[in-house]
Coordinates of C-alpha atoms in Angstrom, one line a residue:
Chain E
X1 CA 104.8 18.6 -96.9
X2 CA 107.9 20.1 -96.2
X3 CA 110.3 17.3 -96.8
X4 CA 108.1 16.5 -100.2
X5 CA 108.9 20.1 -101.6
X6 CA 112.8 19.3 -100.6
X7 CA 112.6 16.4 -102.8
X8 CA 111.2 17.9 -105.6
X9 CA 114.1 20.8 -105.3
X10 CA 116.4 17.7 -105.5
X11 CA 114.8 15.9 -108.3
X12 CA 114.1 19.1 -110.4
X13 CA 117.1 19.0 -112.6
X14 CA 116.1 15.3 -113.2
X15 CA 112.9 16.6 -114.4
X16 CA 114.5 19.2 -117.0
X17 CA 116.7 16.6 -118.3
X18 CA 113.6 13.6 -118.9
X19 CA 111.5 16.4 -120.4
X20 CA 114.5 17.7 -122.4
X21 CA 115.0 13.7 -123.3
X22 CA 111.5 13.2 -124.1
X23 CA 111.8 16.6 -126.9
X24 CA 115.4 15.9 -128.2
X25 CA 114.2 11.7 -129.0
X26 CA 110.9 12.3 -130.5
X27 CA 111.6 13.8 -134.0
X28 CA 115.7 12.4 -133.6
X29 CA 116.3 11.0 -136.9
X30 CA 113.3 12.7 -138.9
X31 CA 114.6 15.3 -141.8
X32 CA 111.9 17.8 -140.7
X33 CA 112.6 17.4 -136.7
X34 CA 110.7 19.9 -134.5
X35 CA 108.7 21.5 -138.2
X36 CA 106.6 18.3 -137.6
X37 CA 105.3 19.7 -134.3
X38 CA 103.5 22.6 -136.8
X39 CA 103.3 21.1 -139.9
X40 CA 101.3 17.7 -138.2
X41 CA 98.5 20.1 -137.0
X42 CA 98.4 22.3 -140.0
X43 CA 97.9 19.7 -142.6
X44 CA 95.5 17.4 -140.0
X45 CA 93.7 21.2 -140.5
X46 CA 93.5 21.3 -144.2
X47 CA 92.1 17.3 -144.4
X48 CA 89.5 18.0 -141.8
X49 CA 88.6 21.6 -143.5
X50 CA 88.4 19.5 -146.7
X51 CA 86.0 17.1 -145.0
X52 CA 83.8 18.8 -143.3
X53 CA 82.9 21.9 -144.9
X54 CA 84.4 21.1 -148.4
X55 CA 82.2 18.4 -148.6
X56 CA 79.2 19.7 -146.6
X57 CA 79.3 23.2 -148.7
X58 CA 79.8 25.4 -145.7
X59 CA 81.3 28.8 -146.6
X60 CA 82.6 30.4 -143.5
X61 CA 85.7 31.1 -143.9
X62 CA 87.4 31.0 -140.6
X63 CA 86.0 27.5 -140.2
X64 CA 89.8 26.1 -140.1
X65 CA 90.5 28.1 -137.0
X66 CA 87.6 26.7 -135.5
X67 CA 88.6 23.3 -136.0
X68 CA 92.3 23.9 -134.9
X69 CA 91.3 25.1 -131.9
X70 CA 89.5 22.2 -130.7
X71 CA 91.9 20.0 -132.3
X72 CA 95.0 21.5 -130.5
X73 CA 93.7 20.9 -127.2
X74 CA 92.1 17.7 -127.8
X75 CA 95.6 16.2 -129.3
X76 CA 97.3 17.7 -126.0
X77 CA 94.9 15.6 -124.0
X78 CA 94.7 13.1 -126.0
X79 CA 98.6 12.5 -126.5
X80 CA 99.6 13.4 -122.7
X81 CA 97.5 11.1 -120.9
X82 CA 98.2 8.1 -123.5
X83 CA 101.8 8.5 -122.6
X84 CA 101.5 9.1 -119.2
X85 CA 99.2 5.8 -119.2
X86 CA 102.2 3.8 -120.1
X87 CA 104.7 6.5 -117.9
X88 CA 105.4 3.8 -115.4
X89 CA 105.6 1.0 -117.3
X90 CA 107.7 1.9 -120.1
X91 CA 110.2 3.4 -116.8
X92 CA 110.2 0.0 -115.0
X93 CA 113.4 -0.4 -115.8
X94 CA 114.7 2.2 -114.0
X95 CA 112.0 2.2 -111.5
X96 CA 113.5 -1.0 -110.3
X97 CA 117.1 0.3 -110.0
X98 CA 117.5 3.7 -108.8
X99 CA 115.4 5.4 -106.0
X100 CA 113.2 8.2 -107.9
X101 CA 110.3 9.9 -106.9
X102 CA 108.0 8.5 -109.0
X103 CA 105.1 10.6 -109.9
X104 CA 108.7 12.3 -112.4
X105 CA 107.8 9.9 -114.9
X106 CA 104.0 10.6 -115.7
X107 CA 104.8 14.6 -115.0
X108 CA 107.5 14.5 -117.2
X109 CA 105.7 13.4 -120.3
X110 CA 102.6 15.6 -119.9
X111 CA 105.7 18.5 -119.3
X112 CA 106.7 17.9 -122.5
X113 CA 103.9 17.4 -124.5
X114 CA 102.6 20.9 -123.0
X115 CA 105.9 22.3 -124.7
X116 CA 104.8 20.6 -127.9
X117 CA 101.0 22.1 -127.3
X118 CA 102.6 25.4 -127.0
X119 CA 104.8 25.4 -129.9
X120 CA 102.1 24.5 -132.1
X121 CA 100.1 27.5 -130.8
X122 CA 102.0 29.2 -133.8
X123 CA 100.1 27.4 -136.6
X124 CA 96.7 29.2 -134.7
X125 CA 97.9 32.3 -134.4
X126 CA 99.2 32.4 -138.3
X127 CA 95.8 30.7 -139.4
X128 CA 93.8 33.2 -137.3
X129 CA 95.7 36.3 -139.2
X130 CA 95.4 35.0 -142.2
X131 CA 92.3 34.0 -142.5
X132 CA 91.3 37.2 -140.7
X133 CA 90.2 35.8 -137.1
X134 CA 92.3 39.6 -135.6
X135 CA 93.1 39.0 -131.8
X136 CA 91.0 41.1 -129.1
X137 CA 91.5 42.3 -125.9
X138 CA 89.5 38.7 -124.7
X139 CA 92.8 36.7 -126.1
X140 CA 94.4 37.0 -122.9
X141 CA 91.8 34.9 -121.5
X142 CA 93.0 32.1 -123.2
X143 CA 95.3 31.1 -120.4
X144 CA 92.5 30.2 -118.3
X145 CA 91.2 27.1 -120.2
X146 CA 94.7 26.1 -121.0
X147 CA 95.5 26.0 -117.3
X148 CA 92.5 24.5 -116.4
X149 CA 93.7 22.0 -119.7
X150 CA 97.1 21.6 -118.3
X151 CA 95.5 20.6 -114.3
X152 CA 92.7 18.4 -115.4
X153 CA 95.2 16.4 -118.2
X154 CA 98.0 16.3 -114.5
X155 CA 95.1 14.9 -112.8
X156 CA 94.0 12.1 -115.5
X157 CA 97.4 11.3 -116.2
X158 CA 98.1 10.2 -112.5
X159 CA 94.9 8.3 -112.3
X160 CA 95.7 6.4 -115.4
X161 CA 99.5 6.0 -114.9
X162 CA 98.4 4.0 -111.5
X163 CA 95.8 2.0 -112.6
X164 CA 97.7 0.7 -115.7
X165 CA 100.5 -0.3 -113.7
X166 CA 97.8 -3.0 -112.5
X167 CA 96.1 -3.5 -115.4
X168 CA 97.6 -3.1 -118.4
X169 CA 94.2 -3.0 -120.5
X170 CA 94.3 0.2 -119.1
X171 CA 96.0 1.3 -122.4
X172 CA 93.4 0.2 -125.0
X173 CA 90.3 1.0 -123.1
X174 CA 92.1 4.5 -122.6
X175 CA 92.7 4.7 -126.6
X176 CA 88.8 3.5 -127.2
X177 CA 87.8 6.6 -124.4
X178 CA 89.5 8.7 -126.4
X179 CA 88.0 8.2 -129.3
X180 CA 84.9 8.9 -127.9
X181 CA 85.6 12.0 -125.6
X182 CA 87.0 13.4 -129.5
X183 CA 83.5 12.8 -131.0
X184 CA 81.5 14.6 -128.1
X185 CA 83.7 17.7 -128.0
X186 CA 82.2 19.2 -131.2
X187 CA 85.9 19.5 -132.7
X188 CA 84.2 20.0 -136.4
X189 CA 81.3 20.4 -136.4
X190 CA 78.9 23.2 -134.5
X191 CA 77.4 21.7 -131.0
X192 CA 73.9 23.3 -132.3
X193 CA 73.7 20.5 -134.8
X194 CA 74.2 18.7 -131.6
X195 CA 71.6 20.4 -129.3
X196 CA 68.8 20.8 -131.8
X197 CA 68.9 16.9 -132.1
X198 CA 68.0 17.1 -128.1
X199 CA 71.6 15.1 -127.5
X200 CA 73.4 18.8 -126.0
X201 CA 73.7 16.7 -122.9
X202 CA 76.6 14.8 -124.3
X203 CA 78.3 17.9 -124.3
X204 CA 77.2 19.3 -121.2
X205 CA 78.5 16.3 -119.8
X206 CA 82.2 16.3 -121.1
X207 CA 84.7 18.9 -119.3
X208 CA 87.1 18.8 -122.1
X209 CA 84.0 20.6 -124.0
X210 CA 83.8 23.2 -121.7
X211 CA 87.8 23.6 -121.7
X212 CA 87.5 24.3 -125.8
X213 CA 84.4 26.2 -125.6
X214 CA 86.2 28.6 -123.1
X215 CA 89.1 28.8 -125.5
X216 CA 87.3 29.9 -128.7
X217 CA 85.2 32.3 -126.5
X218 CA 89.2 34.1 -126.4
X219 CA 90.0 33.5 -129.8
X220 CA 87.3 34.7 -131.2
X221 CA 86.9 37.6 -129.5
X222 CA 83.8 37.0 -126.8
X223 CA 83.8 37.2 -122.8
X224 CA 84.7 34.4 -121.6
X225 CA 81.7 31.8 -120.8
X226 CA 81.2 31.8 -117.0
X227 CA 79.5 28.4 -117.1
X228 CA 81.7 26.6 -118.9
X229 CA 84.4 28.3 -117.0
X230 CA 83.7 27.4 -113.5
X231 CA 82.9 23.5 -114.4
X232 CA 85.8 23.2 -116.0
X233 CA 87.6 24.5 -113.2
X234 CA 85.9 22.6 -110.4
X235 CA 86.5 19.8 -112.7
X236 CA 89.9 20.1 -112.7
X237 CA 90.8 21.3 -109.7
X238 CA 89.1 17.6 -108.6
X239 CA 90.8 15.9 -110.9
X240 CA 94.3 16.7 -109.7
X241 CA 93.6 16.2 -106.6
X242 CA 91.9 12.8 -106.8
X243 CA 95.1 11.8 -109.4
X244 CA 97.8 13.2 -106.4
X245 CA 95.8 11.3 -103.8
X246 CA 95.4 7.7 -105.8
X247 CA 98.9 7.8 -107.1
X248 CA 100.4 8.2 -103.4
X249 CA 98.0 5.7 -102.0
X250 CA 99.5 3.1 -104.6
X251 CA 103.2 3.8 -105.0
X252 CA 104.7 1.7 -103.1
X253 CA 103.0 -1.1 -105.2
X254 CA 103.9 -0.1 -108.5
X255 CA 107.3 -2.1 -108.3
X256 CA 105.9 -5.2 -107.2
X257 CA 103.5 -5.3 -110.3
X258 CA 105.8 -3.9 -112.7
Chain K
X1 CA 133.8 8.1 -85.7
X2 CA 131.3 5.5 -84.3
X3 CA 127.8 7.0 -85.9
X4 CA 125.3 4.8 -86.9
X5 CA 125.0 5.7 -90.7
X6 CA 122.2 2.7 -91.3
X7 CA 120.0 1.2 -89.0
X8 CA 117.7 -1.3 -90.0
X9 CA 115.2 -2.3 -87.7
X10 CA 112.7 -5.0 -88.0
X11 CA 112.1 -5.2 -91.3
X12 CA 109.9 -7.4 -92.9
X13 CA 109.2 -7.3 -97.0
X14 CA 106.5 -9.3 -98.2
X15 CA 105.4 -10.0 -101.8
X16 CA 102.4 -11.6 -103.2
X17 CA 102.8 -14.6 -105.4
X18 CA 99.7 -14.7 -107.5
X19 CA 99.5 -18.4 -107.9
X20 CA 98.0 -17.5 -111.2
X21 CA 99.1 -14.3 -112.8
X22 CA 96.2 -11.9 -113.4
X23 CA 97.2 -9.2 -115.4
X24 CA 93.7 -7.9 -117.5
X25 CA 90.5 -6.4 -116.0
X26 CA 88.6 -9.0 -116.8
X27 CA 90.5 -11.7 -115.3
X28 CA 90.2 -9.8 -112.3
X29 CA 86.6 -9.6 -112.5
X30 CA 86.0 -13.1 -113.0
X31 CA 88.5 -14.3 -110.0
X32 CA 87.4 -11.8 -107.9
X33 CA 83.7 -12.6 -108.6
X34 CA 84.2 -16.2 -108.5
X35 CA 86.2 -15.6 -104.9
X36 CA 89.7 -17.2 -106.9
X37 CA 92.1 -14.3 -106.2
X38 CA 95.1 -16.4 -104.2
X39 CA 97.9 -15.0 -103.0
X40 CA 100.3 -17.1 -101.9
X41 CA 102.2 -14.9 -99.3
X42 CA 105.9 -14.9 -99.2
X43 CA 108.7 -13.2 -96.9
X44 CA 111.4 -12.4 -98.7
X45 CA 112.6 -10.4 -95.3
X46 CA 111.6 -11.2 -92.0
X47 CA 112.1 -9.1 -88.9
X48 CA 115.6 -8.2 -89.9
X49 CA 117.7 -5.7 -87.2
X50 CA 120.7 -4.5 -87.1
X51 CA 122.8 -1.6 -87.2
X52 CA 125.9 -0.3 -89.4
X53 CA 128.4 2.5 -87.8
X54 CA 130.3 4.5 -90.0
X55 CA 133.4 3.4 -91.6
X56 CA 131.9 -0.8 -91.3
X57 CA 131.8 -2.4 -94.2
X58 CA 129.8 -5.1 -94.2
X59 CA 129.5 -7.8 -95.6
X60 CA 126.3 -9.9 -96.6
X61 CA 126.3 -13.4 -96.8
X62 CA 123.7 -16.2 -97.3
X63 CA 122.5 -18.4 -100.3
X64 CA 120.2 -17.5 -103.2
X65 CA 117.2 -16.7 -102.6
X66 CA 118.3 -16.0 -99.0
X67 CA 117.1 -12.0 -99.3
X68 CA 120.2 -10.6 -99.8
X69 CA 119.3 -8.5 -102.9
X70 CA 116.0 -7.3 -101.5
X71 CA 117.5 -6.0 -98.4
X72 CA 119.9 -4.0 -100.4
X73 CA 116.9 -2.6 -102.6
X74 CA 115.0 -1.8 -99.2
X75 CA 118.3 0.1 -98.2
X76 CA 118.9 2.0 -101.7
X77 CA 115.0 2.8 -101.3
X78 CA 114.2 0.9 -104.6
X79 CA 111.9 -1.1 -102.4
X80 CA 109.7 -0.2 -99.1
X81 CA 109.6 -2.3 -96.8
X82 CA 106.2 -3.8 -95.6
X83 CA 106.8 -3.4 -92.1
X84 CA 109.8 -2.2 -89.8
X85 CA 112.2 1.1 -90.5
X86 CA 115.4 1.8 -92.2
X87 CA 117.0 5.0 -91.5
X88 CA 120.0 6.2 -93.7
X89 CA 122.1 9.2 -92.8
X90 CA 124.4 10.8 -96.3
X91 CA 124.6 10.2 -99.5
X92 CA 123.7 6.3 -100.9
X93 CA 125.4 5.1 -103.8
X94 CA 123.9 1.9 -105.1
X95 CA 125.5 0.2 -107.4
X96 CA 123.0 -2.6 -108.7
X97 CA 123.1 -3.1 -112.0
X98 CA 125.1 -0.9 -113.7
X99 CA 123.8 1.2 -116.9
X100 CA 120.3 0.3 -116.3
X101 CA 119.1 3.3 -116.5
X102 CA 120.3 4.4 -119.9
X103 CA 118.7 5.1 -122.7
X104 CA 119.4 3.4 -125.7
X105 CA 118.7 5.6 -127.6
X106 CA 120.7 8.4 -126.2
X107 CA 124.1 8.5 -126.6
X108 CA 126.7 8.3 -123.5
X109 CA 127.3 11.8 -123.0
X110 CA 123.8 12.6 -123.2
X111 CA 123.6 9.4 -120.8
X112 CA 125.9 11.0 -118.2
X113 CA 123.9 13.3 -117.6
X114 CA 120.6 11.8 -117.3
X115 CA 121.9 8.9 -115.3
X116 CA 123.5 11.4 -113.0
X117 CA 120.3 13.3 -112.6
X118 CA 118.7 10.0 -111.9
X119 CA 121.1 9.4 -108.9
X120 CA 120.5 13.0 -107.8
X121 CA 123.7 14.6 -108.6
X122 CA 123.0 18.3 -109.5
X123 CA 123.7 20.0 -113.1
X124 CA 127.2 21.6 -112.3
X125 CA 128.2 18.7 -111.0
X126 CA 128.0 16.7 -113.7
X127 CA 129.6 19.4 -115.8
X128 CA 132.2 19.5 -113.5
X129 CA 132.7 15.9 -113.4
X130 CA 132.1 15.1 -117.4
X131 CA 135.8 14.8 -118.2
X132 CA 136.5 12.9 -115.7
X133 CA 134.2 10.4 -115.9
X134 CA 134.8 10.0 -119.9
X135 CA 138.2 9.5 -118.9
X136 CA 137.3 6.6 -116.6
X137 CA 135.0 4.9 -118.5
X138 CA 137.8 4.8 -121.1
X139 CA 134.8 4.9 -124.1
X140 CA 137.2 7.6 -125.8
X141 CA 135.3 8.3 -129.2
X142 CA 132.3 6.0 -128.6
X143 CA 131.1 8.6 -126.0
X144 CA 129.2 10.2 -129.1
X145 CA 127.4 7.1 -130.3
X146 CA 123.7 5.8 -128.5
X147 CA 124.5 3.5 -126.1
X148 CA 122.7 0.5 -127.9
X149 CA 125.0 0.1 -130.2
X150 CA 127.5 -0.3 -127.0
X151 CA 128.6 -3.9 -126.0
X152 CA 127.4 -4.9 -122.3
X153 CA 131.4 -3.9 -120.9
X154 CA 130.6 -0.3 -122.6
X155 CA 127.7 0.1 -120.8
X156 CA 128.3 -1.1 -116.8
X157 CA 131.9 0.5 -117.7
X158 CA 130.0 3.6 -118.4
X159 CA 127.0 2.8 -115.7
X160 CA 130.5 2.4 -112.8
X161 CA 132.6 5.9 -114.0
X162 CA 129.1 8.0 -113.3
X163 CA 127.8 5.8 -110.3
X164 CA 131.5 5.9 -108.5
X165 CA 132.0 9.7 -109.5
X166 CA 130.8 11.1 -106.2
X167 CA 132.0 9.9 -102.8
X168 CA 129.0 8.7 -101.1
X169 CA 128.9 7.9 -97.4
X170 CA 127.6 4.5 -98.0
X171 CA 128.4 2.6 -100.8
X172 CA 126.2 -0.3 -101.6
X173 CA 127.8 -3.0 -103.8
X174 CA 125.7 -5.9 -105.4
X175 CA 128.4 -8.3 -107.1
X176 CA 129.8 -5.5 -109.5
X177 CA 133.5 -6.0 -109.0
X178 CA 133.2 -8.1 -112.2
X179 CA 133.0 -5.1 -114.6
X180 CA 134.8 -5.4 -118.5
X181 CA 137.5 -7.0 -119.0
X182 CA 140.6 -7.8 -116.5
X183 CA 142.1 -4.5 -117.6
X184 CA 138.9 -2.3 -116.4
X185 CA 138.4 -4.8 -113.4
X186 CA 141.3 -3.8 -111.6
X187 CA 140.5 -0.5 -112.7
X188 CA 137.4 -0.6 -110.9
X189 CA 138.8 -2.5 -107.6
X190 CA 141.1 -0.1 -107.3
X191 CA 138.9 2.7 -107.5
X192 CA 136.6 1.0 -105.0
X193 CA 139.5 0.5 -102.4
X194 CA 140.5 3.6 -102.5
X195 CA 137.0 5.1 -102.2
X196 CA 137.0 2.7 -98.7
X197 CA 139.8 3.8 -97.7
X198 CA 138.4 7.1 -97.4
X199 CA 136.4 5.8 -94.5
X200 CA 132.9 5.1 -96.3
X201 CA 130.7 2.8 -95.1
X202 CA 130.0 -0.2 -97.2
X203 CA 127.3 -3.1 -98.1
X204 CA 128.6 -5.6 -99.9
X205 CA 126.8 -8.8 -101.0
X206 CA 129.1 -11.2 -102.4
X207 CA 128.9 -15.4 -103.3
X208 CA 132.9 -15.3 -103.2
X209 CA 134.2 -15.4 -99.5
X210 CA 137.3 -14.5 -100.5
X211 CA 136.4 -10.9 -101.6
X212 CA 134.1 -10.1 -98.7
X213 CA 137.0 -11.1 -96.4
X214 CA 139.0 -9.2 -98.4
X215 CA 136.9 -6.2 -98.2
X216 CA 135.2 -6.2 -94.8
X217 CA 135.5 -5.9 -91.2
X218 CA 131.7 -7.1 -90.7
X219 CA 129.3 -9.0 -92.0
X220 CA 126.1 -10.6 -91.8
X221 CA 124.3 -13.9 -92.9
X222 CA 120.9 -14.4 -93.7
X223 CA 118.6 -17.8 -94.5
X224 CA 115.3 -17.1 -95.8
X225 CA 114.6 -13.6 -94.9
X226 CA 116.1 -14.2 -91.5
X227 CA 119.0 -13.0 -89.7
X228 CA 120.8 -15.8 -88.5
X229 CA 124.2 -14.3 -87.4
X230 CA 125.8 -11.0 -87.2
X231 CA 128.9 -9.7 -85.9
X232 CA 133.0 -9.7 -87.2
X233 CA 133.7 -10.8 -90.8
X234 CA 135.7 -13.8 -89.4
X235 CA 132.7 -15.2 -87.1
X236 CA 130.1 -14.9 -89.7
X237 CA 132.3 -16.3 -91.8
X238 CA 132.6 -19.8 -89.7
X239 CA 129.1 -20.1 -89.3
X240 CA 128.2 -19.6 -92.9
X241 CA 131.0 -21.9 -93.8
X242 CA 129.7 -24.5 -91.6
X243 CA 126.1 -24.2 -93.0
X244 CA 127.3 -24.6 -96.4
X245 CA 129.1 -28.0 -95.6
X246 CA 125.9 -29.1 -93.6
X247 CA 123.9 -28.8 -96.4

């Protein structure tokens, strides 16, 4: 325990400079640069606003904050654990070189796509004021479900990053997951639609649910939801732990499959 | 002055040929239902000891294929060994395959100080070092471009200035004396004398006898994973010579 906390000392300025790579390459070349980090989620907003209540003739008017909520967090998860699926693969290179610790490469790109999360935490907090969603004394609480966010997507990541270095259909089953974790996470639309159809157990089911549900409970001003809160936390919490424990099992075999 | 710096003892590394390559879920489903998962079992390393004091430089000998590059990625850490220890004491420096770490899309200086985070070297360091190591690599103006638009001499010329910037205690060298062109080469030979000079241990896997005699005091000959001889440069040297021409 002792020696692995040494290492990580060691390799911590290796950490700051592949999560400083990973922000500096991603909008390198792109007129706009880092703007894209808020102007992506704002305009993905506006269409999904347009869809579903422009279409469906709902009137509340702080629908759009509803729906970047749930959309900020999913794209987090979403975007995170895809890379850190590929993490080891897309490394081999240097894998195969240099000595690294490796578990650097999937933590580095979930590190940085938490600093893209928070930066985009902007666009919410301009579209809450101006469409009058006023922060309470419960918007502290919002750190809890993005911790619990951060841990659970830590914990995925690992498990992923491990298992596609043996199979690499890892990658497109992940993506087709995805799609369907999106669809039960009531991004936009209400889960009551959900429930009074008798499917509420789709939601009940899905922790990232739970995570967003805890997370508009701060924004919008309520205490936070103790049900959703401590699922979402065991959930995590298990998670990581599972992802540290399956990663350092299979290591040492990553180089001979990659 | 006579520390052991490397031990190696009984090392074995074994890989897994998959006689057929089964790479998707659902091959592995189907082999493993129908009971066809073969491995074919292969020693690249077998029960390999020995020991390197400070200041050796050793060299190691043996054909292709005889496990010569496998024991240096066991030693650098790249690899772990399925059975058997290595213990290292100081700083490693491998130097196997230069520049493959970069990123192409970076460009050097931004390079420098990735690559040198990936060999451990802390932040000041590099600062410290920057100069220097542009000045080395003699890339002058190019330092400022990404590194794939460098030609393959930019980039190990580059990859040697950062990997030779620190003095390591053991210096691990895979065939990299062949860096640029004749100019930088002798650059880079000179740089690596004088960094043995200063007393650092050194591995050296070379197919040119004349170099490792050159270079080392030891050295070591392997055949298929096994340790066949060890002991002075000059001895090793015989034997190998004299399994080359039975061959």
């Amino acid at each position: 325990m002792k020696r692995l906390f040494k290492n990580f000392l060691k390799y911590r300025y290796l950490l700051r400079e592949l999560i400083k790579k990973d922000i500096k390459l991603k909008y390198r070349r792109s007129y706009l640069g880092i703007l894209w980090t808020l102007l992506e989620p704002l305009f993905t907003m506006m269409v999904l606003t347009l869809v579903f209540s422009g279409f469906y003739g709902k009137s509340d008017k702080t629908f759009p904050v509803y729906i970047l909520t749930g959309r900020l967090l999913f794209t987090f998860f979403s975007n995170s654990t895809k890379a850190a699926t590929k993490s080891i693969r897309s490394n081999a290179g240097m894998i195969k070189k240099v000595y690294v610790p490796k578990y650097i490469y999937p933590i580095s790109t979930i590190c940085s796509n938490f600093i893209f999360f928070m930066i985009s935490l902007i666009v919410l907090v301009a579209v809450a004021l101006v469409l009058g969603v006023y922060p309470t004394k419960y918007v502290f609480l919002a750190v809890v479900p993005i911790l619990n966010l951060l841990v659970m997507t830590l914990g995925v990541g690992l498990m992923l990053a491990t298992f596609s270095v043996f199979f690499r259909d890892m990658e497109y089953l992940w993506g087709i997951v995805l799609t369907l974790i999106m669809y039960c996470c009531a991004i936009f639309y209400e889960p009551k639609r959900v429930i009074k159809t008798g499917f509420g157990w789709i939601l009940e089911i899905n922790p990232l649910y739970w995570v967003i549900e805890n997370f508009r409970d701060a924004v919008f001003g309520r205490p936070l939801d103790m049900r959703a809160f401590a699922f979402s936390t065991t959930f995590a919490c298990v998670t990581l732990v599972l992802g540290i424990f399956v990663f350092y099992k299979q290591q040492d075999k990553f180089i001979l499959n990659i | 002055m006579s520390k052991t710096v490397l031990s190696v003892d009984h090392v074995g590394m074994k890989f897994n040929l998959a006689s057929e390559k089964v790479d998707d879920l659902k091959d592995y489903v189907i082999k493993f239902l129908k009971r066809q998962l073969m491995y074919k079992e292969f020693w690249a390393l077998k029960d390999v000891t020995f020991e390197v004091k400070k200041g050796d430089r050793v060299g190691i000998l043996g054909l292709n294929g005889a496990g010569k590059s496998t024991l240096l990625k066991c030693v650098a850490g790249v690899l772990k060994p399925t059975e058997g220890k290595i213990t290292t004491k100081g700083v490693i420096v491998p130097l196997l395959e230069l520049g493959a770490g970069f990123d192409k899309q970076y460009t050097g200086a931004e390079n420098i100080y990735l690559y040198g985070a990936m060999l451990g070297y802390s932040k000041s360091f590099i600062e410290e070092k920057y100069k220097e190591i542009v000045k080395f690599s003699e890339l002058g103006d190019f330092i400022n471009v990404p590194v794939k638009n460098y030609s393959s001499g930019m980039k190990s010329r580059l990859g040697f200035s950062i990997a030779t910037i620190v003095e390591p205690d053991i210096l691990i060298l895979d065939e990299v004396l062949s860096v640029g062109d004749a100019k930088f080469r002798k650059k880079s030979e000179k740089k690596i004398k004088s960094m043995i000079d200063k007393n650092v241990t050194v591995l050296f896997v070379s197919h040119s006898i004349d170099q490792v005699r050159d270079i080392c005091n030891k050295a070591i000959l392997l055949e298929q994973g096994h340790l066949v001889a060890s002991g002075d440069v000059e001895d090793v040297i015989a034997i190998y010579e004299s399994k080359i021409s039975e061959n």
